[in-house]
């Protein structure tokens, strides 16, 4: 080995400069000091760097020294490899010491491993199912044997714009002071009530397919909520305009215009809250729109495959979960939970991410926060605030805060909000099934004590994910499969009994 004196003079100058920057040497040789400082990839060196200027200077010095120092002198065996206390990346002590650093680490490898294992396990299950039962895709549930009778539902859906038009006429007359406020409110109540009762009567009188009934009821509920928002917003704007005319807050302009174009845009826009103008995007991305349409077709087909290949056979071969053996009912619910969860996730992705974004892109609707990170919800009430933003904003704007402004307690306002949500969930499921068992209604109302439970667990164990795990267990593993099994089982039994 060559002696240390063979190093170039530039190396000695660099070593001296580095020692001066570190406050002097002492206790080690020049070569050992330069060895430690030369390792730019070392965690010890990077932890000592505190600002951008020192990082740039140190990088330049290291690059210059690497050019002039032989490789065998870069990292000596005598250089210390362990200089301070450290914890393993996944240990709880590391998280408590530096909670921010653990989230800055990349866990992409573990995520990729989970994805590979998930694909492998589900691929095996799909192949095993196909080998055992064959391809079970059919259309008996989605298309009734008398599907020609579904035309009244189509005509009913096409005639729903009559109700927004009637609401517009009422607001136009109210703007011109042709009727009193009491008459305006009464007419809006009649219009909104008719907009929801009319589809219900059509579905109940026709032997329509389940999918057709669900689609019509969802459109009817959307129209009802939009009409309520339209009437409520215009009422509030009239009150503000009158207060400005009377001298209150006269410096603010509260004038508004009842415009058919704004109503027409609102009725097709991906929002449930009416306002005179919305944030708009610059242009329509045609290529992006085509890709989203392809995704919509793919994931819709995937939902149909899972329902027909897995959920349908499970329900047909099961007994009623509340009338048979308890252990058997638990086994059926758990067996149904995985395919039901896949269908529910696909439904969320298709509806809230793909379809609403497609609609927003076509209409150049700017506010596309249709959901938030509901998958991280640690309580049930947090989940309801995050997963369906259009409905949540409507509830807050037209139900929750109006209740508070009228002097109702917060708990009562929450109870009323959940009650309205439960009624419409029941209508969307029970009416197309023509089975009023109130399973969906009870399932939504059960969210109130479940929210209290998850809030208690989260407050008691603030540093854990117990609340999030409880949410996933009750809502997606137990609650939804149970409700689906009850309704689906009753529908299939009714169809089998009638045939």
XYZ file of C-alpha atoms in Angstrom:
499
model
C 0.000 0.000 0.000
C 1.292 3.438 -0.877
C 1.926 5.764 2.060
C -0.447 8.659 2.726
C 2.200 11.110 1.504
C 1.454 10.095 -2.105
C -1.789 12.083 -2.047
C -1.756 15.215 -4.164
C -1.392 18.667 -2.716
C -4.941 19.513 -3.672
C -6.139 16.682 -1.451
C -4.251 18.110 1.524
C -5.788 21.533 0.876
C -9.241 20.000 0.718
C -8.644 18.083 3.951
C -7.533 21.273 5.708
C -10.552 23.155 4.417
C -12.887 20.398 5.554
C -11.319 20.331 9.017
C -11.670 24.096 9.314
C -15.350 23.856 8.312
C -15.926 21.233 11.013
C -14.243 23.359 13.681
C -10.830 21.664 13.717
C -9.465 18.114 13.710
C -8.081 16.537 16.842
C -8.158 12.893 17.669
C -7.725 11.495 14.122
C -5.464 11.578 11.077
C -6.008 13.767 8.053
C -6.683 10.741 5.917
C -9.358 9.367 8.254
C -11.081 12.747 8.419
C -11.150 13.071 4.666
C -12.394 9.508 4.328
C -15.424 10.190 6.453
C -16.191 13.488 4.765
C -15.787 12.045 1.263
C -18.787 9.717 1.513
C -21.562 11.894 0.115
C -24.055 9.048 0.358
C -23.476 8.560 4.092
C -26.416 9.211 6.404
C -24.086 10.789 8.979
C -22.852 13.473 6.618
C -26.294 14.335 5.249
C -27.705 14.661 8.766
C -25.084 17.351 9.571
C -26.046 19.509 6.590
C -28.528 22.171 7.682
C -29.011 24.535 4.733
C -28.881 24.593 0.965
C -25.659 26.609 0.749
C -23.637 24.163 2.832
C -25.064 21.247 0.809
C -23.845 22.795 -2.443
C -20.382 23.605 -1.028
C -19.924 20.139 0.454
C -21.037 18.470 -2.770
C -18.517 20.480 -4.788
C -15.719 19.656 -2.355
C -16.583 15.952 -2.343
C -16.669 15.821 -6.134
C -13.283 17.582 -6.352
C -11.710 15.281 -3.756
C -13.068 12.152 -5.462
C -11.301 13.247 -8.613
C -7.936 13.624 -6.834
C -8.112 10.885 -4.159
C -7.493 7.222 -5.036
C -10.511 4.952 -4.441
C -8.657 2.905 -1.802
C -8.408 5.985 0.447
C -12.046 7.113 0.187
C -13.459 5.052 3.070
C -10.872 3.583 5.447
C -11.586 0.600 7.640
C -10.773 2.746 10.666
C -13.563 5.211 9.825
C -16.469 4.834 12.312
C -19.592 3.272 10.809
C -21.809 3.741 13.892
C -21.892 7.232 15.370
C -25.343 7.761 16.962
C -28.433 5.922 18.224
C -30.884 4.895 15.505
C -34.077 2.846 15.319
C -35.331 0.409 12.713
C -37.628 2.117 10.146
C -40.716 0.091 11.087
C -40.226 0.125 14.862
C -42.661 2.011 17.068
C -39.797 3.882 18.716
C -38.750 5.338 15.377
C -42.268 6.549 14.728
C -42.524 8.182 18.149
C -39.083 9.810 17.834
C -39.641 11.219 14.379
C -43.203 10.773 13.222
C -42.663 12.866 10.101
C -39.651 10.901 8.862
C -41.484 7.561 8.818
C -44.022 8.931 6.344
C -41.296 10.348 4.110
C -39.879 6.875 3.578
C -40.968 5.041 0.480
C -43.032 1.909 1.098
C -43.656 1.273 -2.578
C -42.019 -2.136 -2.361
C -44.419 -3.362 0.318
C -47.364 -1.937 -1.625
C -46.208 -3.714 -4.776
C -45.883 -6.956 -2.791
C -49.467 -6.612 -1.531
C -50.711 -5.967 -5.059
C -48.862 -9.001 -6.429
C -50.199 -11.250 -3.653
C -53.729 -9.871 -4.161
C -53.588 -10.520 -7.896
C -52.172 -14.023 -7.386
C -54.764 -15.038 -4.786
C -57.727 -13.661 -6.709
C -56.498 -15.119 -9.995
C -56.381 -18.540 -8.405
C -59.901 -18.086 -7.024
C -61.219 -16.969 -10.420
C -59.658 -19.946 -12.202
C -60.927 -22.340 -9.529
C -64.427 -20.887 -9.793
C -64.450 -21.153 -13.581
C -63.191 -24.739 -13.474
C -65.815 -25.727 -10.910
C -68.905 -23.855 -12.120
C -68.080 -22.594 -15.599
C -69.086 -19.163 -16.881
C -72.265 -18.112 -15.090
C -72.793 -14.723 -16.750
C -76.461 -14.189 -17.455
C -78.984 -11.396 -17.682
C -81.915 -12.807 -15.772
C -81.543 -10.466 -12.842
C -80.704 -7.346 -14.830
C -83.250 -7.871 -17.629
C -86.678 -9.182 -16.705
C -88.538 -11.650 -18.896
C -91.063 -8.912 -19.592
C -88.499 -6.195 -20.273
C -90.748 -4.756 -22.967
C -92.758 -3.381 -20.061
C -89.813 -1.236 -18.990
C -90.808 1.448 -21.481
C -92.979 3.298 -18.885
C -89.836 3.744 -16.767
C -88.017 5.225 -19.754
C -90.902 7.585 -20.460
C -91.027 8.536 -16.792
C -87.309 9.324 -16.815
C -87.658 11.431 -19.964
C -90.563 13.369 -18.422
C -88.698 14.311 -15.206
C -87.555 17.708 -16.658
C -91.176 18.848 -16.299
C -90.579 19.414 -12.577
C -87.529 21.726 -12.943
C -89.484 23.676 -15.556
C -92.389 24.082 -13.131
C -89.991 25.217 -10.401
C -88.508 27.777 -12.790
C -91.942 29.219 -13.562
C -92.700 29.512 -9.863
C -89.413 31.333 -9.203
C -89.944 33.641 -12.176
C -93.356 34.644 -10.855
C -91.931 35.060 -7.369
C -89.182 37.345 -8.675
C -91.808 39.613 -10.240
C -93.834 39.569 -6.984
C -96.866 37.950 -8.620
C -97.433 35.648 -5.630
C -96.788 35.659 -1.912
C -93.948 33.801 -0.242
C -96.364 31.354 1.345
C -97.752 30.371 -2.069
C -94.218 30.005 -3.480
C -93.161 27.650 -0.676
C -96.379 25.630 -1.007
C -95.929 25.200 -4.768
C -92.308 24.109 -4.329
C -93.366 21.498 -1.760
C -95.952 20.130 -4.201
C -93.450 20.056 -7.100
C -90.675 18.332 -5.128
C -93.078 15.786 -3.605
C -94.530 14.955 -7.025
C -91.037 14.547 -8.493
C -90.339 11.666 -6.096
C -93.811 10.077 -5.866
C -94.331 9.929 -9.628
C -91.384 7.527 -10.308
C -92.291 5.429 -7.250
C -95.815 4.843 -8.545
C -94.567 4.027 -12.054
C -92.077 1.435 -10.757
C -94.587 -0.203 -8.427
C -97.218 -0.501 -11.173
C -94.821 -1.968 -13.755
C -93.079 -5.336 -13.679
C -89.728 -3.741 -14.444
C -86.203 -5.079 -14.062
C -84.238 -4.254 -10.937
C -81.551 -2.269 -12.754
C -84.126 -0.117 -14.554
C -85.901 0.652 -11.300
C -82.692 1.554 -9.455
C -81.604 3.857 -12.283
C -84.951 5.677 -12.349
C -85.054 6.055 -8.566
C -81.530 7.449 -8.466
C -82.434 10.012 -11.137
C -85.603 10.903 -9.232
C -83.711 11.392 -5.959
C -81.136 13.578 -7.720
C -83.891 15.701 -9.260
C -85.604 16.030 -5.879
C -82.400 17.194 -4.142
C -81.597 19.645 -6.947
C -85.112 21.117 -6.805
C -84.863 21.542 -3.039
C -81.534 23.323 -3.449
C -82.939 25.504 -6.246
C -85.974 26.557 -4.211
C -84.029 27.035 -0.977
C -81.250 29.085 -2.615
C -83.669 31.369 -4.455
C -85.684 31.868 -1.281
C -82.538 32.888 0.572
C -81.509 35.260 -2.237
C -84.931 36.906 -2.202
C -84.660 37.479 1.543
C -81.210 39.027 1.134
C -82.441 41.261 -1.719
C -85.381 42.465 0.378
C -83.140 43.215 3.343
C -80.876 45.259 1.044
C -83.887 47.189 -0.269
C -84.941 47.973 3.285
C -81.555 49.495 4.062
C -79.862 46.559 5.795
C -76.405 45.838 4.325
C -77.131 48.245 1.498
C -73.452 48.377 0.534
C -73.644 44.784 -0.749
C -75.404 43.931 -4.022
C -77.790 41.025 -3.500
C -79.553 41.228 -6.853
C -80.088 37.955 -8.687
C -81.628 36.760 -11.928
C -83.900 33.745 -12.441
C -82.388 32.372 -15.633
C -83.450 29.212 -17.463
C -79.870 28.682 -18.687
C -78.446 28.607 -15.179
C -81.142 26.127 -14.097
C -80.552 23.898 -17.135
C -76.805 23.850 -16.472
C -77.412 23.075 -12.794
C -79.727 20.155 -13.568
C -77.030 18.353 -15.588
C -73.949 19.525 -13.638
C -72.271 17.088 -11.194
C -73.453 18.997 -8.123
C -76.527 19.139 -5.916
C -76.057 22.712 -4.678
C -77.498 25.498 -6.836
C -75.682 28.769 -7.410
C -75.745 31.385 -10.143
C -72.250 30.565 -11.450
C -69.692 27.814 -11.017
C -65.916 27.621 -11.497
C -65.217 26.487 -15.055
C -62.266 24.738 -16.657
C -60.496 26.175 -19.683
C -61.243 23.475 -22.267
C -62.342 19.881 -22.858
C -59.571 17.270 -23.011
C -60.807 14.887 -25.693
C -58.040 12.317 -25.298
C -58.481 12.173 -21.541
C -62.241 11.886 -22.022
C -61.835 8.886 -24.348
C -59.586 7.108 -21.828
C -62.109 7.633 -19.043
C -64.911 6.204 -21.167
C -62.836 3.078 -21.794
C -62.198 2.739 -18.047
C -65.911 3.120 -17.374
C -66.756 0.244 -19.724
C -64.036 -1.989 -18.239
C -64.961 -1.480 -14.584
C -68.685 -1.729 -15.276
C -68.081 -5.076 -16.937
C -65.955 -6.150 -13.981
C -68.807 -5.338 -11.597
C -71.242 -7.392 -13.676
C -68.809 -10.317 -13.768
C -68.331 -10.360 -9.981
C -72.068 -10.087 -9.328
C -73.064 -12.870 -11.702
C -70.110 -15.177 -11.067
C -69.779 -14.869 -7.285
C -72.515 -12.911 -5.492
C -75.471 -14.473 -7.304
C -74.428 -18.117 -6.637
C -73.620 -17.369 -2.988
C -77.031 -15.852 -2.344
C -78.955 -18.484 -4.299
C -77.349 -21.307 -2.312
C -77.888 -19.625 1.063
C -80.692 -19.487 3.545
C -82.120 -16.322 5.025
C -79.419 -15.016 7.433
C -81.988 -14.212 10.138
C -83.985 -17.438 9.881
C -81.302 -20.104 9.886
C -78.393 -21.204 12.031
C -76.314 -18.337 13.481
C -72.941 -19.776 12.496
C -74.230 -20.511 9.008
C -75.433 -16.918 8.647
C -72.049 -15.573 9.787
C -70.282 -17.853 7.301
C -72.507 -16.639 4.439
C -71.929 -12.981 5.338
C -68.161 -13.425 5.523
C -68.106 -15.354 2.251
C -70.102 -12.594 0.600
C -68.021 -9.790 2.099
C -65.026 -10.038 -0.261
C -66.885 -9.993 -3.622
C -69.294 -7.397 -2.240
C -66.348 -5.216 -1.230
C -64.868 -5.507 -4.725
C -68.190 -4.514 -6.298
C -68.597 -1.595 -3.916
C -65.085 -0.295 -4.630
C -65.675 -0.642 -8.385
C -68.983 1.194 -7.989
C -67.284 4.018 -6.138
C -64.531 4.275 -8.757
C -66.992 4.165 -11.676
C -69.503 6.640 -10.219
C -67.557 9.143 -8.172
C -64.235 9.157 -9.993
C -64.896 8.233 -13.624
C -68.503 9.198 -14.378
C -68.638 12.459 -12.414
C -65.295 13.530 -13.865
C -66.536 12.679 -17.362
C -69.639 14.782 -16.792
C -67.557 17.607 -15.349
C -65.166 17.481 -18.309
C -67.983 17.683 -20.842
C -69.613 20.601 -18.986
C -66.258 22.189 -18.069
C -67.276 22.047 -14.407
C -64.263 23.201 -12.396
C -64.842 21.969 -8.816
C -64.167 18.238 -9.074
C -63.737 17.381 -5.417
C -66.363 14.650 -5.552
C -64.744 12.711 -2.713
C -61.900 12.978 -0.227
C -59.663 10.355 1.385
C -62.542 8.461 2.994
C -60.409 5.290 3.117
C -58.425 6.905 5.959
C -61.557 7.679 7.985
C -61.135 6.745 11.640
C -64.787 7.260 12.580
C -68.088 6.652 10.850
C -69.121 10.309 10.850
C -65.751 11.205 9.302
C -66.434 8.692 6.539
C -69.820 10.275 5.773
C -68.130 13.666 5.534
C -65.532 12.438 3.061
C -66.849 9.792 0.702
C -69.723 11.582 -1.094
C -68.984 15.286 -1.247
C -71.987 16.358 -3.420
C -74.467 14.835 -0.958
C -72.463 15.995 2.056
C -72.416 19.605 0.839
C -76.156 19.410 0.141
C -76.868 18.022 3.614
C -74.764 20.671 5.332
C -76.193 23.505 3.258
C -79.898 22.613 3.192
C -80.502 20.370 6.227
C -77.875 20.621 8.953
C -77.238 24.367 9.222
C -80.877 25.360 8.631
C -81.766 23.150 11.592
C -79.128 24.876 13.726
C -80.296 28.336 12.626
C -83.829 27.418 13.706
C -82.636 26.621 17.217
C -82.441 22.819 17.051
C -79.625 21.119 18.988
C -76.679 19.728 17.078
C -77.635 16.134 17.903
C -81.149 16.627 16.554
C -79.757 18.164 13.342
C -77.509 15.136 12.862
C -80.434 12.787 13.539
C -82.585 14.567 10.932
C -79.765 14.388 8.374
C -79.333 10.647 8.883
C -83.104 10.130 8.791
C -83.411 11.827 5.387
C -80.449 9.827 4.094
C -82.009 6.596 5.397
C -85.342 7.332 3.695
C -83.738 7.854 0.302
C -81.489 4.802 0.652
C -84.598 2.757 1.369
C -86.437 4.233 -1.620
C -83.560 3.491 -4.006
C -83.452 -0.179 -2.959
C -86.902 -1.160 -1.689
C -88.949 0.378 -4.509
C -87.098 -1.392 -7.385
C -87.194 -4.631 -5.367
C -90.834 -3.996 -4.405
C -89.951 -5.252 -0.933
C -90.418 -2.849 1.972
C -88.445 -4.598 4.713
C -86.622 -1.387 5.799
C -83.224 -3.085 5.872
C -81.516 -0.145 4.181
C -83.311 2.342 6.435
C -82.245 0.518 9.589
C -78.718 0.124 8.230
C -78.310 3.885 7.798
C -79.889 4.720 11.154
C -77.560 2.193 12.793
C -74.698 4.476 11.699
C -75.560 6.849 14.572
C -74.661 4.502 17.482
C -71.796 3.157 15.379
C -70.473 6.715 14.973
C -70.638 7.165 18.747
C -68.691 3.922 19.203
C -65.973 4.795 16.705
C -65.631 8.316 18.169
C -65.166 6.779 21.615
C -62.518 4.354 20.349
C -60.682 7.106 18.501
C -60.660 9.400 21.540
C -59.502 6.603 23.818
C -56.799 5.265 21.481
C -55.689 8.394 19.647
C -52.377 6.997 18.407
C -53.798 3.806 16.923
C -55.748 2.846 13.810
C -58.432 1.065 15.794
C -61.112 3.481 14.607
C -60.216 2.952 10.959
C -60.191 -0.835 11.348
C -63.557 -0.702 13.130
C -64.974 1.378 10.281
C -63.803 -1.123 7.639
C -65.050 -4.090 9.680
C -68.558 -2.856 10.468
C -69.246 -0.902 7.314
C -67.699 -2.982 4.535
C -67.159 -6.472 5.982
C -70.359 -6.916 8.009
C -72.893 -4.166 7.311
C -73.023 -4.007 3.524
C -72.865 -7.792 2.924
C -75.640 -8.322 5.451
C -77.887 -5.724 3.816
C -77.131 -7.009 0.314
C -77.761 -10.591 1.405
C -81.111 -9.702 2.950
C -82.468 -7.775 -0.043
C -80.894 -9.948 -2.698
C -82.052 -13.120 -0.994
C -85.626 -11.850 -0.685
C -85.667 -10.778 -4.349
C -84.342 -14.095 -5.602
C -86.760 -16.037 -3.404
C -89.661 -13.926 -4.613
C -88.704 -14.462 -8.241
C -88.296 -18.182 -7.633
C -91.622 -18.433 -5.846
C -93.471 -16.545 -8.555
C -91.935 -18.686 -11.293
